[in-house]
Structure formats: structure tokens, C-alpha cells
PDB file of C-alpha atoms and ligand atoms in Angstrom:
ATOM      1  CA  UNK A 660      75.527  96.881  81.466  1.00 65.00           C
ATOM      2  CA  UNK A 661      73.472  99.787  82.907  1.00 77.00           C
ATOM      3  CA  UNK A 662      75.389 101.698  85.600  1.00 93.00           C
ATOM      4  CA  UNK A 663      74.320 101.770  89.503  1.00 97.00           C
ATOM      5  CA  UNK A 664      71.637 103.940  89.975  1.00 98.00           C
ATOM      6  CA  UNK A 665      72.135 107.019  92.154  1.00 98.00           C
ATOM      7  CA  UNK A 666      70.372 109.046  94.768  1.00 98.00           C
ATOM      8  CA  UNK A 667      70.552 112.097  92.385  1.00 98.00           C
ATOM      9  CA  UNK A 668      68.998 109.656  89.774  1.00 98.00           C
ATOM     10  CA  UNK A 669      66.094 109.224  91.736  1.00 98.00           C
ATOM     11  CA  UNK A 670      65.698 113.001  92.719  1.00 98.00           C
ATOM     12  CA  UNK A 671      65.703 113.825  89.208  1.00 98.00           C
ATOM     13  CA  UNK A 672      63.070 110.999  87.823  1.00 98.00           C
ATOM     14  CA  UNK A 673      60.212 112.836  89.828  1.00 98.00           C
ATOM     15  CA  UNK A 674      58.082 114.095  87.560  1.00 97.00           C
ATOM     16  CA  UNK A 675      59.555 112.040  84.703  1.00 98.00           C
ATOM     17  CA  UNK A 676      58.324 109.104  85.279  1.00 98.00           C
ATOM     18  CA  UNK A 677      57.214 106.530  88.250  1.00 98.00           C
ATOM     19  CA  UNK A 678      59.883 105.750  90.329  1.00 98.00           C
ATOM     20  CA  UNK A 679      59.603 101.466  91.058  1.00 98.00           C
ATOM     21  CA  UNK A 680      60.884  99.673  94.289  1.00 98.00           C
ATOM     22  CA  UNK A 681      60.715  96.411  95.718  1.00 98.00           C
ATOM     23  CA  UNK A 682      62.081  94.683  98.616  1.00 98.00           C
ATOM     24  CA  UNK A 683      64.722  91.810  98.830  1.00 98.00           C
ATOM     25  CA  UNK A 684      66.289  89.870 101.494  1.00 98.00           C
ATOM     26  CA  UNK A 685      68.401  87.131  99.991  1.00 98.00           C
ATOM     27  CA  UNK A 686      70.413  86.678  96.767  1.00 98.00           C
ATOM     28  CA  UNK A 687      68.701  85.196  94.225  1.00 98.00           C
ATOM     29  CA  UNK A 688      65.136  86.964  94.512  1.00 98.00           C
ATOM     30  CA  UNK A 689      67.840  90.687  95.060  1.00 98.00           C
ATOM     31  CA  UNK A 690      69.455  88.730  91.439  1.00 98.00           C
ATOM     32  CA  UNK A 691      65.740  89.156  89.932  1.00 98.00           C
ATOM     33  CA  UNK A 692      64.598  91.997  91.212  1.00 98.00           C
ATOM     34  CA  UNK A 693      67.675  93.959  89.793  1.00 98.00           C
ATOM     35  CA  UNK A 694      67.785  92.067  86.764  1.00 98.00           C
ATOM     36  CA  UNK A 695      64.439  93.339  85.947  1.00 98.00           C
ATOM     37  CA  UNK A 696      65.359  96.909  86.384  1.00 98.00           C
ATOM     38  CA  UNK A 697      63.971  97.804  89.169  1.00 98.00           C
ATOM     39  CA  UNK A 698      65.089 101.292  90.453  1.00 98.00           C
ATOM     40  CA  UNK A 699      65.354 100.852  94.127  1.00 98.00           C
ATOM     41  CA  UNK A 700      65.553  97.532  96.186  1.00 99.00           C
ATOM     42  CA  UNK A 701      64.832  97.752 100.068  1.00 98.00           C
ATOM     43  CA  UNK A 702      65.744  95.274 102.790  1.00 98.00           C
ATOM     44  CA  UNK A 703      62.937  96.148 104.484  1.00 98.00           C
ATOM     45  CA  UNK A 704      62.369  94.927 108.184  1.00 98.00           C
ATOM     46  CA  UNK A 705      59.078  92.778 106.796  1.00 98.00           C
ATOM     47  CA  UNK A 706      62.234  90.261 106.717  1.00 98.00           C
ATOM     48  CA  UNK A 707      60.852  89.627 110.122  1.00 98.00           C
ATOM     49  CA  UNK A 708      56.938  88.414 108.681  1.00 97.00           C
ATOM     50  CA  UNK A 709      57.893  87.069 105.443  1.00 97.00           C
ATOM     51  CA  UNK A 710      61.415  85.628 105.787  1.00 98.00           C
ATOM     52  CA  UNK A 711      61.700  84.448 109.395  1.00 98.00           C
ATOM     53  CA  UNK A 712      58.187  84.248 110.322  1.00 97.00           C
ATOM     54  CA  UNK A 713      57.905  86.375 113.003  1.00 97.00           C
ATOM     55  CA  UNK A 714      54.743  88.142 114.438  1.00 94.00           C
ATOM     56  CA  UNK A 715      55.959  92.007 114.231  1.00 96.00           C
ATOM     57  CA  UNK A 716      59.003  93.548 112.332  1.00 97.00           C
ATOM     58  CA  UNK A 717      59.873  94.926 116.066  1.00 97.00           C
ATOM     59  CA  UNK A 718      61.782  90.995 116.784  1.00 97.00           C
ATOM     60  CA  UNK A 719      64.721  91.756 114.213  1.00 98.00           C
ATOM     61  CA  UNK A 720      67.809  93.263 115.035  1.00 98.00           C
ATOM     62  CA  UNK A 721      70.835  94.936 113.423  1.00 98.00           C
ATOM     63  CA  UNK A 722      72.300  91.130 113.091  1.00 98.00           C
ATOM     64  CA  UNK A 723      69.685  89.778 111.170  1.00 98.00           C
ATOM     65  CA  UNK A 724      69.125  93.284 109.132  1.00 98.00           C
ATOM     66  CA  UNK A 725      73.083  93.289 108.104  1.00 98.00           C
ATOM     67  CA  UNK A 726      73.019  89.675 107.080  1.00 98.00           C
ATOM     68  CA  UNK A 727      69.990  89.879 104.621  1.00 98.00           C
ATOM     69  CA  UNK A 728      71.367  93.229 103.294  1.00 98.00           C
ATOM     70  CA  UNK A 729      74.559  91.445 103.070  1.00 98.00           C
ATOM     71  CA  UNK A 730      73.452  89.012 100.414  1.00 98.00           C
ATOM     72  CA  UNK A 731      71.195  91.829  99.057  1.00 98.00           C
ATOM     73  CA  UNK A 732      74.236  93.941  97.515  1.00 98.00           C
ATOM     74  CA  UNK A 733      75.974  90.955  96.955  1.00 98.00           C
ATOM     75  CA  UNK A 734      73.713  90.148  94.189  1.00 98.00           C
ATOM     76  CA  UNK A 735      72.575  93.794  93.029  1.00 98.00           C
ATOM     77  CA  UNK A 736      74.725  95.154  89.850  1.00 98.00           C
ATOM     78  CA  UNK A 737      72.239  98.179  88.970  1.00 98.00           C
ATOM     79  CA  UNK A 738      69.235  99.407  91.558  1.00 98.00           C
ATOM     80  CA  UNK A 739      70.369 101.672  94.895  1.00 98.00           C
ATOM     81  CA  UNK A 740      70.006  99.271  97.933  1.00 98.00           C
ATOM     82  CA  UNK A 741      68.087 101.063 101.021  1.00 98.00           C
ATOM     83  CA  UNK A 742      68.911  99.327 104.166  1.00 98.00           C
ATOM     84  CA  UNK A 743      66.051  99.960 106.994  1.00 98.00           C
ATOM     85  CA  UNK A 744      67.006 100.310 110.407  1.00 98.00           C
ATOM     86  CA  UNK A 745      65.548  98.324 112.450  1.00 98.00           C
ATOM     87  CA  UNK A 746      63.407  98.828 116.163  1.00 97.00           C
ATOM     88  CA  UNK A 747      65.484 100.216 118.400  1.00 95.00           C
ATOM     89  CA  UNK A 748      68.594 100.556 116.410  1.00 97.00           C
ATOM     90  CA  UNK A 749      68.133 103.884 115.852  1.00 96.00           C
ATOM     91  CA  UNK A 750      65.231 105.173 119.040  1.00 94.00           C
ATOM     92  CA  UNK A 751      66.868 105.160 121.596  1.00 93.00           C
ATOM     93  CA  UNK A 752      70.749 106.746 121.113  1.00 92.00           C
ATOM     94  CA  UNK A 753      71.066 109.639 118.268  1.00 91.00           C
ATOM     95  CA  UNK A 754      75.079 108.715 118.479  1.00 94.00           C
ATOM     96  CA  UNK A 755      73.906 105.035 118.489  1.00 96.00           C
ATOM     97  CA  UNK A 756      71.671 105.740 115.867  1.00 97.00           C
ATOM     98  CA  UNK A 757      74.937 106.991 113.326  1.00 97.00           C
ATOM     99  CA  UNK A 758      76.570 104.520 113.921  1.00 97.00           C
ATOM    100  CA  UNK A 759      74.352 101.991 113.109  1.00 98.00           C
ATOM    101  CA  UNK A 760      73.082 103.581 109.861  1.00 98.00           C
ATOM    102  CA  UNK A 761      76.820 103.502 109.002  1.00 98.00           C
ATOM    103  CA  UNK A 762      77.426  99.746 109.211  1.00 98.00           C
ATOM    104  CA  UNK A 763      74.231  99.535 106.780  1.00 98.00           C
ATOM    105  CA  UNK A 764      76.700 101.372 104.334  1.00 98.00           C
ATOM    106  CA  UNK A 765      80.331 100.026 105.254  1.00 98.00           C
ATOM    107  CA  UNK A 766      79.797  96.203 106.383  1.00 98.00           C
ATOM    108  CA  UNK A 767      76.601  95.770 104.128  1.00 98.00           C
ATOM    109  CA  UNK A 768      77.253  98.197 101.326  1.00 98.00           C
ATOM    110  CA  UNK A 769      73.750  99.783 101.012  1.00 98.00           C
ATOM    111  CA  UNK A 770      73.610 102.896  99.467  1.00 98.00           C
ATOM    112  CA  UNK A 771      71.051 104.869 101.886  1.00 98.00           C
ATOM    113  CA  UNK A 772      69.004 103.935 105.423  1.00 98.00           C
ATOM    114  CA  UNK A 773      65.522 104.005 105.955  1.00 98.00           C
ATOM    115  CA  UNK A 774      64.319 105.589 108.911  1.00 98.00           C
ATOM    116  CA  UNK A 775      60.066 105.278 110.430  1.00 98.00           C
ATOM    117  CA  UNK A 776      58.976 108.356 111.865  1.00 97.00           C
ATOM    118  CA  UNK A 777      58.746 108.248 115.414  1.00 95.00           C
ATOM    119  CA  UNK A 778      58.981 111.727 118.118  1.00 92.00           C
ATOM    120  CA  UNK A 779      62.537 112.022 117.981  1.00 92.00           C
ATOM    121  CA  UNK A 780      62.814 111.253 114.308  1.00 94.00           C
ATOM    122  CA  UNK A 781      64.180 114.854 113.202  1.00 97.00           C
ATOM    123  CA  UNK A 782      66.952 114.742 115.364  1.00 96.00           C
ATOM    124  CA  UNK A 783      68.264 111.106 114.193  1.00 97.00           C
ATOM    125  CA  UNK A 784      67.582 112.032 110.763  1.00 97.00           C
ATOM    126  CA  UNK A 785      69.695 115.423 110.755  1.00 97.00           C
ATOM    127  CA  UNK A 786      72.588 113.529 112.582  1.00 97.00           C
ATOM    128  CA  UNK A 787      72.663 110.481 110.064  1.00 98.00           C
ATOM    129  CA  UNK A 788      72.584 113.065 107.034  1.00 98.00           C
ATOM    130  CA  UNK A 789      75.043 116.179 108.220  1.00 97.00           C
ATOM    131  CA  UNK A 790      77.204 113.482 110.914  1.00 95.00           C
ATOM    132  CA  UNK A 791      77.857 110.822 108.821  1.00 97.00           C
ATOM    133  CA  UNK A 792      76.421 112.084 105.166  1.00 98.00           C
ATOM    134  CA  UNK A 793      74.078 108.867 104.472  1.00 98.00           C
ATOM    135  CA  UNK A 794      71.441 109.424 101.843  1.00 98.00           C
ATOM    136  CA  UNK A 795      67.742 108.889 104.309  1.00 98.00           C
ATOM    137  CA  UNK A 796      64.680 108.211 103.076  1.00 98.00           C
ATOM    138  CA  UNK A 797      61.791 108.734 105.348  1.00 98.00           C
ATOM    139  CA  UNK A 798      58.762 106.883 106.371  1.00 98.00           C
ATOM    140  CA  UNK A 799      55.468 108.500 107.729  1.00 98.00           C
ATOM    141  CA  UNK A 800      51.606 107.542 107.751  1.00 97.00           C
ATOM    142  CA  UNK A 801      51.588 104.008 109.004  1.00 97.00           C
ATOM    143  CA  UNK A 802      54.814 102.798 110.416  1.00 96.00           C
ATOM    144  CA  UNK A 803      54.887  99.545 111.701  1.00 94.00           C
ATOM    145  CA  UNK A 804      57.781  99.576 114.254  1.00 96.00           C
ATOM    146  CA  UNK A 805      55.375 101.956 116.139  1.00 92.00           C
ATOM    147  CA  UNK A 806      51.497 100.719 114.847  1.00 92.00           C
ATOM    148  CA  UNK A 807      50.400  99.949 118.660  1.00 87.00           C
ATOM    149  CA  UNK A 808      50.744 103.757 119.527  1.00 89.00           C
ATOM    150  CA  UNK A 809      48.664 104.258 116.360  1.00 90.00           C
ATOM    151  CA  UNK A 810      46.144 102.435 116.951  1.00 86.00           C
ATOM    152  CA  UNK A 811      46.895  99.176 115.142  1.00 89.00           C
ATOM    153  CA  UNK A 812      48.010  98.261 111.955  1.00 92.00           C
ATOM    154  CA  UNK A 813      45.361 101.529 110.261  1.00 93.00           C
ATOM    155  CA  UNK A 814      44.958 103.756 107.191  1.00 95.00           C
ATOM    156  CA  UNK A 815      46.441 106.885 108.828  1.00 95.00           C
ATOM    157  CA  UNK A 816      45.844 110.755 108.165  1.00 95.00           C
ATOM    158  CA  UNK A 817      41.542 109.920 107.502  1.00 95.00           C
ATOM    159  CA  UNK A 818      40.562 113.214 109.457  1.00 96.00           C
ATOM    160  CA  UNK A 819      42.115 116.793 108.711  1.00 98.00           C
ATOM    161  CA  UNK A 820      44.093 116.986 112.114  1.00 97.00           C
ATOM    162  CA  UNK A 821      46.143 113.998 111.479  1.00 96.00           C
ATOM    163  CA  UNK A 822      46.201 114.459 108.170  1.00 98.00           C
ATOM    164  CA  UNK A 823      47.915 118.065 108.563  1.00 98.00           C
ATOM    165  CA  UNK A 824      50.432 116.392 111.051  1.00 97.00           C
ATOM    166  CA  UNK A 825      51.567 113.771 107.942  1.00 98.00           C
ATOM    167  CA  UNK A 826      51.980 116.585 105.654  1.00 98.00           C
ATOM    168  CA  UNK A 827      54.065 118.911 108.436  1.00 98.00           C
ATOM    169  CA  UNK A 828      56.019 115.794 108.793  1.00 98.00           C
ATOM    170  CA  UNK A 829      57.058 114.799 105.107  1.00 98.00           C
ATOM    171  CA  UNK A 830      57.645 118.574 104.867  1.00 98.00           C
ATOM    172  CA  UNK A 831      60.149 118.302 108.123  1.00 98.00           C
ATOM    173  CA  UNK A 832      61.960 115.198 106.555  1.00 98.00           C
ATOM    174  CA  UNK A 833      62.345 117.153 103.013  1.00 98.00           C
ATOM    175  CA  UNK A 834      64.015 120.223 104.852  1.00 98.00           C
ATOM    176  CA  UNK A 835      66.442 117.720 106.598  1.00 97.00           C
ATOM    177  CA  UNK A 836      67.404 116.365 103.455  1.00 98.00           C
ATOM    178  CA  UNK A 837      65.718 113.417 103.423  1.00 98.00           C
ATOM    179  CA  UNK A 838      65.909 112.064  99.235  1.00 98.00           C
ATOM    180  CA  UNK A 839      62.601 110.021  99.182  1.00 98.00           C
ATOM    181  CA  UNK A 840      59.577 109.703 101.572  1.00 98.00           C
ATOM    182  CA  UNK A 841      57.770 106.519 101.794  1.00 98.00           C
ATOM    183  CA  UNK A 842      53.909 107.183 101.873  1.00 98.00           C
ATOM    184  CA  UNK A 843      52.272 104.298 104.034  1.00 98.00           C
ATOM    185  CA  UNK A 844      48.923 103.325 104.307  1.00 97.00           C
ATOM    186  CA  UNK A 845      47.522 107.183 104.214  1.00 98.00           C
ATOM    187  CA  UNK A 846      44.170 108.111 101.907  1.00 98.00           C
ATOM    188  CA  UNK A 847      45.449 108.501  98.197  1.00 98.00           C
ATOM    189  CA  UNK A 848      44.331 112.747  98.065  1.00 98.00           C
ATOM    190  CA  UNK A 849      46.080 113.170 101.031  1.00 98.00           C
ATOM    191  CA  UNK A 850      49.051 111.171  99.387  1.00 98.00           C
ATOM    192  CA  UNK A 851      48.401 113.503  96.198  1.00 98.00           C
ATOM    193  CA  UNK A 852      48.989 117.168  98.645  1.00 98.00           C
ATOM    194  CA  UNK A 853      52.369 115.474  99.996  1.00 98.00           C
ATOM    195  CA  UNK A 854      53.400 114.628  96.438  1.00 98.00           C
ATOM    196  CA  UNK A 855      52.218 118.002  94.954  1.00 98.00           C
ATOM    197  CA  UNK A 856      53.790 120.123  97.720  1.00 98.00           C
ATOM    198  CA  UNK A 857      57.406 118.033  97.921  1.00 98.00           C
ATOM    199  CA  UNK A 858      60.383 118.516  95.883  1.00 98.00           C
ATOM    200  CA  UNK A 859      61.804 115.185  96.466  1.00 98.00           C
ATOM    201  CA  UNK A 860      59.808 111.725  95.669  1.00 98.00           C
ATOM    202  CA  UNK A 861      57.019 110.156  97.499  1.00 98.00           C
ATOM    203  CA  UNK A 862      56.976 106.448  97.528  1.00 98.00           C
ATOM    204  CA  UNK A 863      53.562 104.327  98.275  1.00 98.00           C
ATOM    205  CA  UNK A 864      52.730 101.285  99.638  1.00 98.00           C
ATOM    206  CA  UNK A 865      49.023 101.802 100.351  1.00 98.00           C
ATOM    207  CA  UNK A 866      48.633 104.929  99.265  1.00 98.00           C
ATOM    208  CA  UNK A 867      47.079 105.132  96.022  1.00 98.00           C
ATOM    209  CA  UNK A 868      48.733 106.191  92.422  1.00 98.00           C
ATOM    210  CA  UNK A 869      49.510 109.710  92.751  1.00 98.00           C
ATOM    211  CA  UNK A 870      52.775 109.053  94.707  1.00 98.00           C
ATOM    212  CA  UNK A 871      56.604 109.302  92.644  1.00 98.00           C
ATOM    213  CA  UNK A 872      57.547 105.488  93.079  1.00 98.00           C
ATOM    214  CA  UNK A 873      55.522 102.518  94.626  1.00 98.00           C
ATOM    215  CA  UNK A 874      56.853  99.859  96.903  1.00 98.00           C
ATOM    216  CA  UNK A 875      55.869  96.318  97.711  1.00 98.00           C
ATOM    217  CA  UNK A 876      56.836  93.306  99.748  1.00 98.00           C
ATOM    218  CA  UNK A 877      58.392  91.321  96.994  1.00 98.00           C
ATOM    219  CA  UNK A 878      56.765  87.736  98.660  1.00 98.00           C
ATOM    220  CA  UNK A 879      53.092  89.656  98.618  1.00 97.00           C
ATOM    221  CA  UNK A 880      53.958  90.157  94.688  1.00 98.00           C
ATOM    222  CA  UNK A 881      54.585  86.500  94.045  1.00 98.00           C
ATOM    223  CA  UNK A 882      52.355  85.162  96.437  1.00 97.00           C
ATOM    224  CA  UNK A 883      55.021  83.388  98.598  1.00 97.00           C
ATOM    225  CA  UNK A 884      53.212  84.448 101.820  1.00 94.00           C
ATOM    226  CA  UNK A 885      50.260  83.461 102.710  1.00 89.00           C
ATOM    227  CA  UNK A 886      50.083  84.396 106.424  1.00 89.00           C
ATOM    228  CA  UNK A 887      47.907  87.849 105.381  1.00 87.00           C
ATOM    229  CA  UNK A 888      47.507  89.600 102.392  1.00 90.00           C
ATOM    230  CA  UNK A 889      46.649  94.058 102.897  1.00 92.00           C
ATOM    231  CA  UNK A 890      44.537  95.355 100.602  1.00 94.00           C
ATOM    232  CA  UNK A 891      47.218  97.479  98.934  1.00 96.00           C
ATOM    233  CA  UNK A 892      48.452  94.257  97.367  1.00 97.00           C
ATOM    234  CA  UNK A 893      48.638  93.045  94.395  1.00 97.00           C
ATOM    235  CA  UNK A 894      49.952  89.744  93.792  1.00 97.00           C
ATOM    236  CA  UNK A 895      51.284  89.429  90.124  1.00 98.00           C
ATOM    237  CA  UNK A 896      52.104  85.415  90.427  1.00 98.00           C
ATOM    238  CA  UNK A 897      50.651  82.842  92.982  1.00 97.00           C
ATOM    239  CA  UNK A 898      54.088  80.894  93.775  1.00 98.00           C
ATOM    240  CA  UNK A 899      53.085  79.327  96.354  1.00 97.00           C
ATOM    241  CA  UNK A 900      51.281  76.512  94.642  1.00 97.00           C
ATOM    242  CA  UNK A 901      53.544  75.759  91.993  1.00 98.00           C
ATOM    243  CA  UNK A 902      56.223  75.072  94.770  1.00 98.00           C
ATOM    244  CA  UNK A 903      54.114  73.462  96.708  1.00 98.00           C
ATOM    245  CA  UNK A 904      53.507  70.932  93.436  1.00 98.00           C
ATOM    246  CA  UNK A 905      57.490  70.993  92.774  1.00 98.00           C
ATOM    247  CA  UNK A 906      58.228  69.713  96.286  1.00 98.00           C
ATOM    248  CA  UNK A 907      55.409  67.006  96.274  1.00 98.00           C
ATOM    249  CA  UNK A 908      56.370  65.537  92.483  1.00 98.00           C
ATOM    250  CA  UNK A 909      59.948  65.615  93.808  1.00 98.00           C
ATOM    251  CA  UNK A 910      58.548  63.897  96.799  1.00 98.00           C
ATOM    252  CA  UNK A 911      56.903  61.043  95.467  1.00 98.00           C
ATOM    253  CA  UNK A 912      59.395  60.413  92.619  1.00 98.00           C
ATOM    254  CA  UNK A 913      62.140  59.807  95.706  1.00 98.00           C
ATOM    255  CA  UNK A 914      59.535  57.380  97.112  1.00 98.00           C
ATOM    256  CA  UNK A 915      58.667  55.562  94.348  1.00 98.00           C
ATOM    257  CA  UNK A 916      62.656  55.363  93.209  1.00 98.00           C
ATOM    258  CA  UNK A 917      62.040  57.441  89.784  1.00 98.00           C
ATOM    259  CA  UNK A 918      64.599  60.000  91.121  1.00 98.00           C
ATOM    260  CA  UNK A 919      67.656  60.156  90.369  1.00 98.00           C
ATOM    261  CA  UNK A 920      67.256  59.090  87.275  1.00 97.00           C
ATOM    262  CA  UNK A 921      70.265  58.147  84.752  1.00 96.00           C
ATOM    263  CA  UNK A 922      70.904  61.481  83.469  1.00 97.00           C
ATOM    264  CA  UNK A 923      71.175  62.873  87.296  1.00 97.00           C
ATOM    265  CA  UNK A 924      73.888  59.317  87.857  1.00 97.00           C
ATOM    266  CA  UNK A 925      77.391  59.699  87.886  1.00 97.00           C
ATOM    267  CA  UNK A 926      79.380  56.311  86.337  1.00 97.00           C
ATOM    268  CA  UNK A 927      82.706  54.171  86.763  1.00 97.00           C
ATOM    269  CA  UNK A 928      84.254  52.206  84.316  1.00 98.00           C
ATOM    270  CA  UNK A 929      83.837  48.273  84.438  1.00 97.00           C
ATOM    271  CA  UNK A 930      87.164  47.482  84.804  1.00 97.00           C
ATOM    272  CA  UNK A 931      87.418  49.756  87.687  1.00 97.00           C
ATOM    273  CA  UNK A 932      84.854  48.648  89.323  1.00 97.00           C
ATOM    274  CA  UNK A 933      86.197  44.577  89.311  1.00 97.00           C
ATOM    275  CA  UNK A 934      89.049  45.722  90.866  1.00 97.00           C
ATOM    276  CA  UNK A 935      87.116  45.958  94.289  1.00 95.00           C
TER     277      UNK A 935
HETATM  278  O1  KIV B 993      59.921  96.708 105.705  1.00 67.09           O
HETATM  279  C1  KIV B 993      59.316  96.970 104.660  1.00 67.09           C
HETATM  280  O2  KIV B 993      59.096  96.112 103.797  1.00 67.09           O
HETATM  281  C2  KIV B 993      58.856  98.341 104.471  1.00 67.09           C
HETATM  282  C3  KIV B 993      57.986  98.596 103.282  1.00 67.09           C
HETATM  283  C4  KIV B 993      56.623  98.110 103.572  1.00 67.09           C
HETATM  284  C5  KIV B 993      57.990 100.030 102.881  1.00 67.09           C
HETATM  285  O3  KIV B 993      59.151  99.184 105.240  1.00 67.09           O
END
């Protein structure tokens, strides 16, 4: 068995090689995912769009966060488990903000929080690092939590002004401490400067090849949701059908009484059975 993979493991794979990541929110896809040997699994608030079909990843709440990530490092043996804080659990009280990063680690045993960048990011991220000594990985470019105050769900950083503020930003988050940035939605040069000028790894979802690590939504990767598809995507299986297929034989075999058939039948002796 390999051994649990550490934040210092994933410091020290920049420049090594490409650091994966994929997202899980229930046992037996977190099973697969860490089976495969993937390095990093997030329980990522998309729970909210692909899990409990919700419109926004701002309708989830600590509750529902902790209970995915629950069954998350139930399952995982091997990749580090990032629990992301949800809206509001970490905006709007910095002391709040601890303690709710902490019951990512001690109720669901994730090894690190991930934090979106919003104004007052700096300040939550220094007090969840030097307070209460969680490993943070950051997010900049497009965060969802916040897309309405940037201007809808948009590739972010296209002109040089906002552009600079991304970089100043991942730069911000690796003097903090941060261990990994995720790279969202931003052009891939500008996602080639952040790598080239940070010490720690970027990660991208949307943000071309240049970055440390990628990251997807593990139901965009099997096509298990069919709601939207970004253009980052790529979908390595198309589930969806095949289920679809299962669920319809299985269907019509109840209907037509071909299921259960005598192999799925559980007997009782004869003799047994006069006695009644
Ligand atoms: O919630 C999520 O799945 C994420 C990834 C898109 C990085 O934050």
C-alpha cells in the first residue's frame, strides 16, 4: 500500500512532474478516484450543481460540506483530501472562519481547506494558517462563490490591469503560506507568469497546461452531468447513457417478471415448507 500523500509531497512534485486532482463527494466515486492514484481529491462546493442540483455553489452550507467530506475520507487510503469552505463560512467572521476550517480537519478529517479569494481573503487565510496551522490552498481568477461581482461566470485576468491584480494576489497567498493555488478560468500565458514566478504549485481548471496540477469536477469527467458542460472540460467517459440503459433493462425485466431470476432466489426445503 502506498502511504498518504502529504502537503510537503505536493510542494516538492512542482517541477517534477504534473500534480493531478479531482473532486469527490461520496464514497464510492472518493474509493475510485484514490484507487487510481490520484494525488489530491477535493470536496469541492460544485457538490451544490452536480450532487444536489442546485443553481449556485453559494446554497450549501458547512452541514452539507462536512457530510460529503465525511464519506470522502472515509473511503480515501492514499490522496490528501482538501475540504472547501463554503459561502459564508468563512466571509463574514475571521474567528468564525478558524473555526470552521477546523471542523473540516477534526469532524471530517481533511487534510487542508480551500479558501476563494474574496477582499478580506488575506486576513482569513493568515489566521487559518498561523491560528490554527491548517495547510490552505488558495483560489483566484474566477471564483464562483463571488462570480456576480465579476461579472458572471468569465475568463478572468484578459486585460493587463486585472491580469496584474491575479498575479499580486497568488503572490499574496504564497507569502501567507498558502501550499497550492488553484488557477481558475484565467488566459493560459497569464496562468504560465503565476506558475513561473511561484514557488509553490498552481493548479488549473480552465487555465491551460502550463499550471503544476489540473483539477476537474469528477461528474464533468464521466459525463454524469448534463446540466452544462465549460469549455475547460473534458469528459473521458459518457456515463450517463449507459446508466440510463442499466436502469431501463432493469426496468422492463421487473415488468415483464424476468427479474429476479433463480440465481437472485433464495430457497426452503420441501419438507419445511408442508409444515405450513
Ligand atoms: O468546487 C469545486 O469543484 C472547485 C473546483 C472547480 C476547483 O472549486
Amino acid at each position: 500500500m502506498e502511504e498518504k500523500i502529504t502537503v510537503k509531497d505536493i510542494l516538492e512534485l512542482k517541477g517534477r512532474r504534473k500534480i493531478t486532482m479531482l473532486t469527490a463527494y461520496d464514497y464510492p466515486l472518493a474509493s475510485l478516484v484514490d484507487k487510481a492514484g490520484i494525488d489530491m481529491i477535493l470536496v469541492g462546493d460544485s457538490l451544490a450543481n452536480v450532487v444536489l442540483g442546485l443553481d449556485s455553489t453559494t446554497k450549501v452550507g458547512m452541514a452539507e460540506m462536512l457530510h460529503h467530506a465525511k464519506a470522502v475520507t472515509r473511503a480515501v487510503k492514499n490522496a490528501l483530501v482538501v475540504g472547501d469552505m463554503p459561502y459564508e463560512s468563512y466571509q463574514v467572521n475571521p474567528e468564525e472562519s478558524v473555526k470552521n476550517a477546523l471542523r473540516f480537519i477534526k469532524e471530517a478529517g481533511c487534510d487542508a481547506v480551500k479558501l476563494e479569494w474574496f477582499d478580506k481573503c488575506l486576513e482569513v487565510t493568515k489566521k487559518i494558517i498561523d491560528e490554527a496551522g491548517i495547510p490552505v490552498m488558495g483560489h483566484i481568477g474566477l471564483t464562483p462563490q463571488t462570480a456576480d461581482k465579476l461579472g458572471g461566470f468569465k475568463v478572468q485576468g484578459k486585460d493587463a490591469d486585472a491580469a496584474k491584480r491575479i498575479i499580486e494576489q497568488a503572490q499574496a497567498l504564497e507569502k501567507l503560506g498558502c501550499f497550492a493555488i488553484v488557477l481558475e478560468c484565467v488566459p493560459d500565458k497569464i496562468a504560465l507568469l503565476i506558475t513561473g514566478k511561484l514557488k509553490i504549485p498552481t493548479i488549473g481548471i480552465g487555465a491551460g497546461p502550463s499550471c503544476d496540477g489540473q483539477v476537474l469536477v469528477i461528474h464533468d469527467l464521466l459525463g454524469l452531468f448534463e446540466r452544462y458542460t465549460p469549455k475547460f472540460v473534458k469528459k473521458y467517459a459518457n456515463l450517463s447513457p449507459i446508466i440510463s440503459k442499466a436502469i431501463e433493462e432493469y426496468k422492463e425485466e421487473v415488468i415483464q417478471g424476468k427479474f429476479p431470476g433463480p440465481e437472485h432466489i433464495f430457497t426452503i426445503k420441501k419438507e419445511e415448507l408442508d409444515k405450513l
